[in-house]
XYZ file of C-alpha atoms in Angstrom:
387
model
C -7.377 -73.965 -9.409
C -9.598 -77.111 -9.675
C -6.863 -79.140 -7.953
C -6.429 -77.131 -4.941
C -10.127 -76.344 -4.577
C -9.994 -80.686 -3.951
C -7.877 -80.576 -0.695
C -8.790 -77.246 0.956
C -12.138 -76.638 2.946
C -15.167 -75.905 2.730
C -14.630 -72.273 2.863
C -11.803 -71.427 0.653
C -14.249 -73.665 -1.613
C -16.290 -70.788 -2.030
C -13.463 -68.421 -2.760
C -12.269 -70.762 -5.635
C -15.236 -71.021 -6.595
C -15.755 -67.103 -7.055
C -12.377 -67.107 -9.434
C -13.513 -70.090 -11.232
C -16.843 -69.281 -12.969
C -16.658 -73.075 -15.192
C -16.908 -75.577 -12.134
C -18.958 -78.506 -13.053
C -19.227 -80.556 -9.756
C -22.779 -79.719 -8.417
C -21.755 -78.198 -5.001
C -20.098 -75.946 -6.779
C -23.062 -74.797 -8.980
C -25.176 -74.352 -5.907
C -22.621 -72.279 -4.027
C -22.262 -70.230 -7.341
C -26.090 -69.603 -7.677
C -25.820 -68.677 -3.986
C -23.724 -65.501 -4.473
C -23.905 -64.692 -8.565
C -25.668 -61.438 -7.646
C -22.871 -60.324 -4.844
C -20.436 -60.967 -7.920
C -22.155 -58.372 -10.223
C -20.798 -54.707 -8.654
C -16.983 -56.147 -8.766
C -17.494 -57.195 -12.257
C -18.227 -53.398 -13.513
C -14.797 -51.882 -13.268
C -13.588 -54.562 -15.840
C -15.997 -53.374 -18.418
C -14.932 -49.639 -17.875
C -11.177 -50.866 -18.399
C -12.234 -51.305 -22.127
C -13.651 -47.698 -22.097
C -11.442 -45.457 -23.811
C -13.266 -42.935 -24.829
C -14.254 -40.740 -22.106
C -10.886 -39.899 -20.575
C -9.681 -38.867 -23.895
C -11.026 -35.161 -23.793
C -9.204 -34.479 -20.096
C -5.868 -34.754 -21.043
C -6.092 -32.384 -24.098
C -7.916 -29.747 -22.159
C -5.423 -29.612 -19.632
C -2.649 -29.150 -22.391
C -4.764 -26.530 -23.946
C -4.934 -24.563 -20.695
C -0.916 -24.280 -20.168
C -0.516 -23.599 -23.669
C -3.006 -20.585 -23.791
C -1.667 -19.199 -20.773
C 1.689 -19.216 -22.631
C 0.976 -17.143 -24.818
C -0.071 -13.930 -22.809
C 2.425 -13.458 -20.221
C 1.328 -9.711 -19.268
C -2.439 -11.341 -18.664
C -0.300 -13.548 -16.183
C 1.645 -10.740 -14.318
C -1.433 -8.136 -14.701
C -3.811 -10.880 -12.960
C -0.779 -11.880 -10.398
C -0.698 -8.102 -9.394
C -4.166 -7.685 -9.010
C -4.358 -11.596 -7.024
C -3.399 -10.278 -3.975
C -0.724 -12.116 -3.768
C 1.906 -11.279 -0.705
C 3.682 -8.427 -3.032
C 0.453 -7.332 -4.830
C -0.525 -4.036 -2.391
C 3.169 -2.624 -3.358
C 3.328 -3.752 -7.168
C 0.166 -2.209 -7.847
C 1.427 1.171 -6.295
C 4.738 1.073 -8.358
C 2.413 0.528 -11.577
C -0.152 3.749 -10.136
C 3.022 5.820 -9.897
C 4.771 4.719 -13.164
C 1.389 5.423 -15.027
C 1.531 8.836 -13.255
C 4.857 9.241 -14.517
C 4.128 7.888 -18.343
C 1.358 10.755 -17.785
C 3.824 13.283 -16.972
C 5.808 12.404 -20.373
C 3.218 12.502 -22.481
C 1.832 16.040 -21.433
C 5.422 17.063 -22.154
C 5.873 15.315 -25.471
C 3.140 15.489 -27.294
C 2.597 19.213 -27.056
C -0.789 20.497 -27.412
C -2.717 23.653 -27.375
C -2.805 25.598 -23.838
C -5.817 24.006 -21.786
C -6.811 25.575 -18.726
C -6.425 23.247 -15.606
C -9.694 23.349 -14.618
C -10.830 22.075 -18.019
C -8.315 19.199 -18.421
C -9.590 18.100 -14.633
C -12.918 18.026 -16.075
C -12.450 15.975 -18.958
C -9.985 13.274 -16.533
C -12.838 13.082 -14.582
C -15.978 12.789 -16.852
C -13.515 9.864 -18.446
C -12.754 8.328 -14.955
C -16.548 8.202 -14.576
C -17.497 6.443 -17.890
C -14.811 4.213 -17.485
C -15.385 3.040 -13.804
C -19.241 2.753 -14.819
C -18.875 0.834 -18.222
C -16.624 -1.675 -16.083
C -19.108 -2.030 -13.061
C -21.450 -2.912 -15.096
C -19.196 -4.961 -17.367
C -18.600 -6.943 -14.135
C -22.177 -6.916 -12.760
C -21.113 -4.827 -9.411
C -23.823 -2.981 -8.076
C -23.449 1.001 -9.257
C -24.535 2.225 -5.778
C -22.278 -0.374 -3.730
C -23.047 -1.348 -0.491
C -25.865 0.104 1.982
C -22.552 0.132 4.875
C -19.894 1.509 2.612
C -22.098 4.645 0.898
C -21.269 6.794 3.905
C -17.211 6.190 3.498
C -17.517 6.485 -0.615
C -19.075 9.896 -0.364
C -16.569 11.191 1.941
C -14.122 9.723 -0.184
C -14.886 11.678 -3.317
C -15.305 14.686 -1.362
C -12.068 15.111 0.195
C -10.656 13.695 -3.019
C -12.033 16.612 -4.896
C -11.332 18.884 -2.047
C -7.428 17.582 -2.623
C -7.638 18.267 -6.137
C -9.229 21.975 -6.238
C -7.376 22.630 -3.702
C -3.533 21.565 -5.756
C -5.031 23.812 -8.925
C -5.056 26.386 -7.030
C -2.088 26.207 -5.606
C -0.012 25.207 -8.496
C -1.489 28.276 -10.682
C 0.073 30.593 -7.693
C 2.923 29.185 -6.714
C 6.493 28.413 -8.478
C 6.265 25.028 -9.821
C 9.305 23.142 -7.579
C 7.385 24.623 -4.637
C 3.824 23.124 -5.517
C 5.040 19.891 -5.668
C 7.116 19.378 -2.834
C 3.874 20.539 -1.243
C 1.929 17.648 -3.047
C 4.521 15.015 -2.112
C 3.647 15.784 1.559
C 0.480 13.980 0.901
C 1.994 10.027 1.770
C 3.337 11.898 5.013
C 0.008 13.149 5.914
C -1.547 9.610 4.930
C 0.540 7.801 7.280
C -0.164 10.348 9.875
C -3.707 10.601 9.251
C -4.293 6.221 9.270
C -2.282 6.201 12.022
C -4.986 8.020 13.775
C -8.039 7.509 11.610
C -7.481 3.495 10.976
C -4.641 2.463 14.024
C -2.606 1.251 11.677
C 1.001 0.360 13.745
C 3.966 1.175 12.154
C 7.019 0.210 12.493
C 10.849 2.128 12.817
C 11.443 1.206 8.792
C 8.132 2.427 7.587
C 8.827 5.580 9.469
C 12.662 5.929 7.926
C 11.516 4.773 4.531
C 8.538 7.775 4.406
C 11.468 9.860 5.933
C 14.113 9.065 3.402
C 11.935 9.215 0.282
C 10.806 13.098 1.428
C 14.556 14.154 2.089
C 15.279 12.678 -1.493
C 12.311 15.042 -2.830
C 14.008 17.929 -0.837
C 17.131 16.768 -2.786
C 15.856 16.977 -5.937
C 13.953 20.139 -5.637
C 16.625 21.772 -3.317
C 17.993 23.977 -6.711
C 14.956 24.913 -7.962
C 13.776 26.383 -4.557
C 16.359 28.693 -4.120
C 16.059 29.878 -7.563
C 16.224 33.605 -7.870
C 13.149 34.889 -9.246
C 13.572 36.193 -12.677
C 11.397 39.374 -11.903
C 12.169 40.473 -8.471
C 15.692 38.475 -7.901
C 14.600 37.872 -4.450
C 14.230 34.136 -3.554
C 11.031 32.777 -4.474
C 11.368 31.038 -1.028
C 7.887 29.175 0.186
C 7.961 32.326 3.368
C 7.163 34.436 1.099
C 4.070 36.734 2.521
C 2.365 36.702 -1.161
C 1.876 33.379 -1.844
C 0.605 32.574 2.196
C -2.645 31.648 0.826
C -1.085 29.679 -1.712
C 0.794 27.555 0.360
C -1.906 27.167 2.806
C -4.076 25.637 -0.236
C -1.090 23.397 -0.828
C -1.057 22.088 2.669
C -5.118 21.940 2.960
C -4.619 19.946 -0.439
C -1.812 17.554 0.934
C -4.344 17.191 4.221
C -7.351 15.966 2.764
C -5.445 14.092 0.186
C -3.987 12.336 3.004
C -7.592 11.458 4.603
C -9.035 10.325 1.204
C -6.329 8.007 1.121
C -7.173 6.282 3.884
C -10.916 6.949 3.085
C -9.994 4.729 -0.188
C -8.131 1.924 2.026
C -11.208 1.644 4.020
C -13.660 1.871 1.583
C -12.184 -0.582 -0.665
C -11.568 -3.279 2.245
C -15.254 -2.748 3.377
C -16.973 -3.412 -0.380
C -14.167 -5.560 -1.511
C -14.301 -3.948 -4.714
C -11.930 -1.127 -5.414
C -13.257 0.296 -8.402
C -16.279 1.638 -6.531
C -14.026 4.249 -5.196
C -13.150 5.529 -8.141
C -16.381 5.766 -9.436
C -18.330 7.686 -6.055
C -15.037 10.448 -6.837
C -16.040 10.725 -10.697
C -19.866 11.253 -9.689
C -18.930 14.206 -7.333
C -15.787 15.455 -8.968
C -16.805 15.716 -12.811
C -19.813 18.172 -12.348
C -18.420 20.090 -9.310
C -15.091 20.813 -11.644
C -17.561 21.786 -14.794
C -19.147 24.127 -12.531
C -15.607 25.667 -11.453
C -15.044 25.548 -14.865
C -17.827 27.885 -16.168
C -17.864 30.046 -13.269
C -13.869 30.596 -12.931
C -12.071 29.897 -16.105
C -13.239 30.487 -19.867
C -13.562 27.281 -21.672
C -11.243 26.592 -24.686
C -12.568 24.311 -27.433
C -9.613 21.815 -28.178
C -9.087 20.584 -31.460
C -8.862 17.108 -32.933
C -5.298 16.435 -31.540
C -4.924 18.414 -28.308
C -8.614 15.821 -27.409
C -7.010 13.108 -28.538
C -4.073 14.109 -25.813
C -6.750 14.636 -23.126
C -8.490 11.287 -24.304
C -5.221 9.107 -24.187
C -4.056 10.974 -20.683
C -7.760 10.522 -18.947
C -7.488 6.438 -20.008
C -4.272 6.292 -18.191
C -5.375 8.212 -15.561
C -8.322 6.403 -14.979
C -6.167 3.566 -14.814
C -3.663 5.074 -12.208
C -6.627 5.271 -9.974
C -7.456 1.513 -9.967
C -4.461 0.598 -9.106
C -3.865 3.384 -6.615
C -7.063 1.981 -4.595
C -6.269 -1.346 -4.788
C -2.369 -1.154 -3.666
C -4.373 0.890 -0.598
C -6.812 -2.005 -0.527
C -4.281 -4.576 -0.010
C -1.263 -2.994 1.944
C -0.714 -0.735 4.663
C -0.593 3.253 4.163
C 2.462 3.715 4.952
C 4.003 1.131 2.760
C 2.231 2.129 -0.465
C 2.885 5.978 0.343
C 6.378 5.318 0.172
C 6.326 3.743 -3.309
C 4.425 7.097 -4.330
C 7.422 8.783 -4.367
C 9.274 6.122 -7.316
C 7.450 9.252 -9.609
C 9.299 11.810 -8.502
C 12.420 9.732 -8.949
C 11.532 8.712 -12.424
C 10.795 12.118 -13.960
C 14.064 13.786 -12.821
C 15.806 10.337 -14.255
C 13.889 11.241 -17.879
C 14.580 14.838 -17.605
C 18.400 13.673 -17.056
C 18.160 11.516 -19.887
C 16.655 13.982 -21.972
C 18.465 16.647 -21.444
C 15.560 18.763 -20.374
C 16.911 19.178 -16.880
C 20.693 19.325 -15.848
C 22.403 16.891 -13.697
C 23.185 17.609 -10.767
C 24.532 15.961 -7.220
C 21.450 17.263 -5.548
C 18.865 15.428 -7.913
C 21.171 12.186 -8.316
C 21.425 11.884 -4.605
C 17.826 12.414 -4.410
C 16.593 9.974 -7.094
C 19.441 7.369 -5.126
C 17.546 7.911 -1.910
C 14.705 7.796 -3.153
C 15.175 4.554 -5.025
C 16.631 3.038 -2.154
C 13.904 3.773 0.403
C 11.402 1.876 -2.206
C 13.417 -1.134 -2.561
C 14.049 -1.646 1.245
C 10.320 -1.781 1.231
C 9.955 -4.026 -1.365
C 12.721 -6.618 0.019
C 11.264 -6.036 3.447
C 7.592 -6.613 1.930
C 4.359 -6.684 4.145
C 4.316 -7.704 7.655
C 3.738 -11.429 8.507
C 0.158 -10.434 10.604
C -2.075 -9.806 8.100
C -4.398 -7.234 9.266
């Protein structure tokens, strides 16, 4: 460097100079005192190349992370569902309606002592309530919710409970098969009613899909409604003049289960917090159905096991609900109404299985169509325009 610094000017002098910090000539020391303190700030990197031990902790944390992630894959898919993610709206109805189903088997299995309706509605709803509460203010959400949003919560819970008074009723006073066919008219009137209420658009599939899952339920339940009655031996049909008031309650319950649907869509979209509709229905529902209770219906004291049953079936109802309002939260009524219908589908698959209920072309053709509506609108998924 010394020897080409000799033959080349006066400028790339300096820039030799720069590299070469041991020149002895004394232009070169004067040029060197010149810019020493524009030399400093490049010099710094080349003691931080020697500093080893700050990115040491970075690389292990990030291999921690993976690795504890590994190790709970249902955290993973739970917190995918709930992400809303493109699929999440319809994957957290299918888990709603296969906790509704689990619900159904475990009322059947694990036999209990009789409990009136009225009192196993109370006690779902008294544990809906704590749990919704404890885990609003686990998550520091304001109990109340939001000033613009109280108006749509308190309509929510009261044609929720409306809905629900309204299907005990019916289904004390009506053959079971008919009662729920009646019920499963509720995603039909939820379509209709957001449709209306929320101008939603829909589109020829959603339409068919809602269309095919309802024939499937007429399937299914085809048998059972043309069952003589063992009584009278005249067909228990649903024209029957005695149970008019029954079926009206059926239809009033499928109605306003229909609008607090869409009550719940809206709600949850406006807080952004789906759990708040939950809880507004447990504040109205749990003391207006211990005051039915009292006044209509003569409580029965359960013992250790049948509570534990009501306990374990109030959880997963609770849980049912979350999910419920957030697949309504996230998707379009129409889509998520369809998926409601995977629990009809599942219990006459169980019954099959366990021999509880006999096969039949009916019920297999109506679990198939059924099964095949809900797929079609999970490959199809949610429209490309979010709303």
């Amino acid at each position: 460097m010394a020897s080409s610094a000799e033959t080349s000017d006066g400028e790339n002098e300096l820039e030799l100079i720069v590299r070469d910090a041991s020149g002895s000539d004394d232009g070169s020391l004067a040029a060197t005192d010149e810019i020493v303190p524009l030399l400093t700030p490049p010099e710094k990197p080349k003691i931080n190349i020697f500093t080893v031990s700050y990115p040491r902790k970075a690389p292990r944390d990030q291999v921690r992370k993976p690795l504890e992630a590994e190790t709970s894959p249902l955290a993973h898919f739970i917190s995918w569902v709930w992400s809303g993610s493109r699929y999440s709206g319809l994957m957290c109805m299918a888990i709603s309606s296969t906790i509704y189903f689990v619900m159904e088997v475990f009322s059947e299995v694990l036999s209990a002592q009789p409990i009136p309706l009225l009192e196993a509605a109370f006690a779902r709803c008294m544990i809906i309530l704590v749990l919704s509460f404890v885990w609003l203010r686990k998550s520091g959400q304001p109990i109340s919710g939001l000033a613009n949003v109280k108006n749509l919560l308190i309509s929510r819970a009261l044609m929720g409970y409306l809905s629900l008074i309204s299907f005990i009723y019916c289904i004390q006073r009506l053959p079971l098969s008919q009662a729920i066919v009646l019920s499963f008219t509720t995603p039909i009137m939820a379509s209709i009613v957001a449709r209306v209420i929320l101008h939603e658009k829909y589109k020829i599939a959603d339409v068919g899909g809602l269309a095919c899952s309802f024939f499937g339920v007429l399937f299914i339940f085809r048998q059972m409604l043309t069952t003589q009655d063992k009584n009278g031996g005249k067909n228990t049909s649903v024209k029957g003049s005695s149970h008019i008031y029954a079926i009206l309650a059926g239809i009033f319950s499928s109605i306003t289960g229909g609008i607090s649907y869409c009550l719940t869509r809206a709600g949850a979209k406006a807080s952004d917090q789906p759990l708040l509709t939950v809880f507004s229905f447990g504040i109205l529902a749990s003391p207006a159905s211990g005051i039915c209770l009292f006044a209509l219906e003569e409580f029965v004291f359960p013992d250790v096991y049948s509570f534990s049953v009501m306990l374990v079936l109030g959880v997963l109802a609770f849980f049912a609900e979350v999910f419920l309002a957030r697949g309504l939260q996230l998707e379009k009524t129409s889509k998520v109404a369809n998926v409601i219908y995977m629990e009809a589908a599942l219990s006459q698959l169980w019954g099959i299985g366990s021999s509880r209920i006999a096969p039949s072309f009916g019920r297999i053709f109506g679990c198939l169509l059924i099964f095949v509506s809900v797929c079609c609108t999970m490959y199809i998924g949610p429209d490309k325009e979010m709303e």
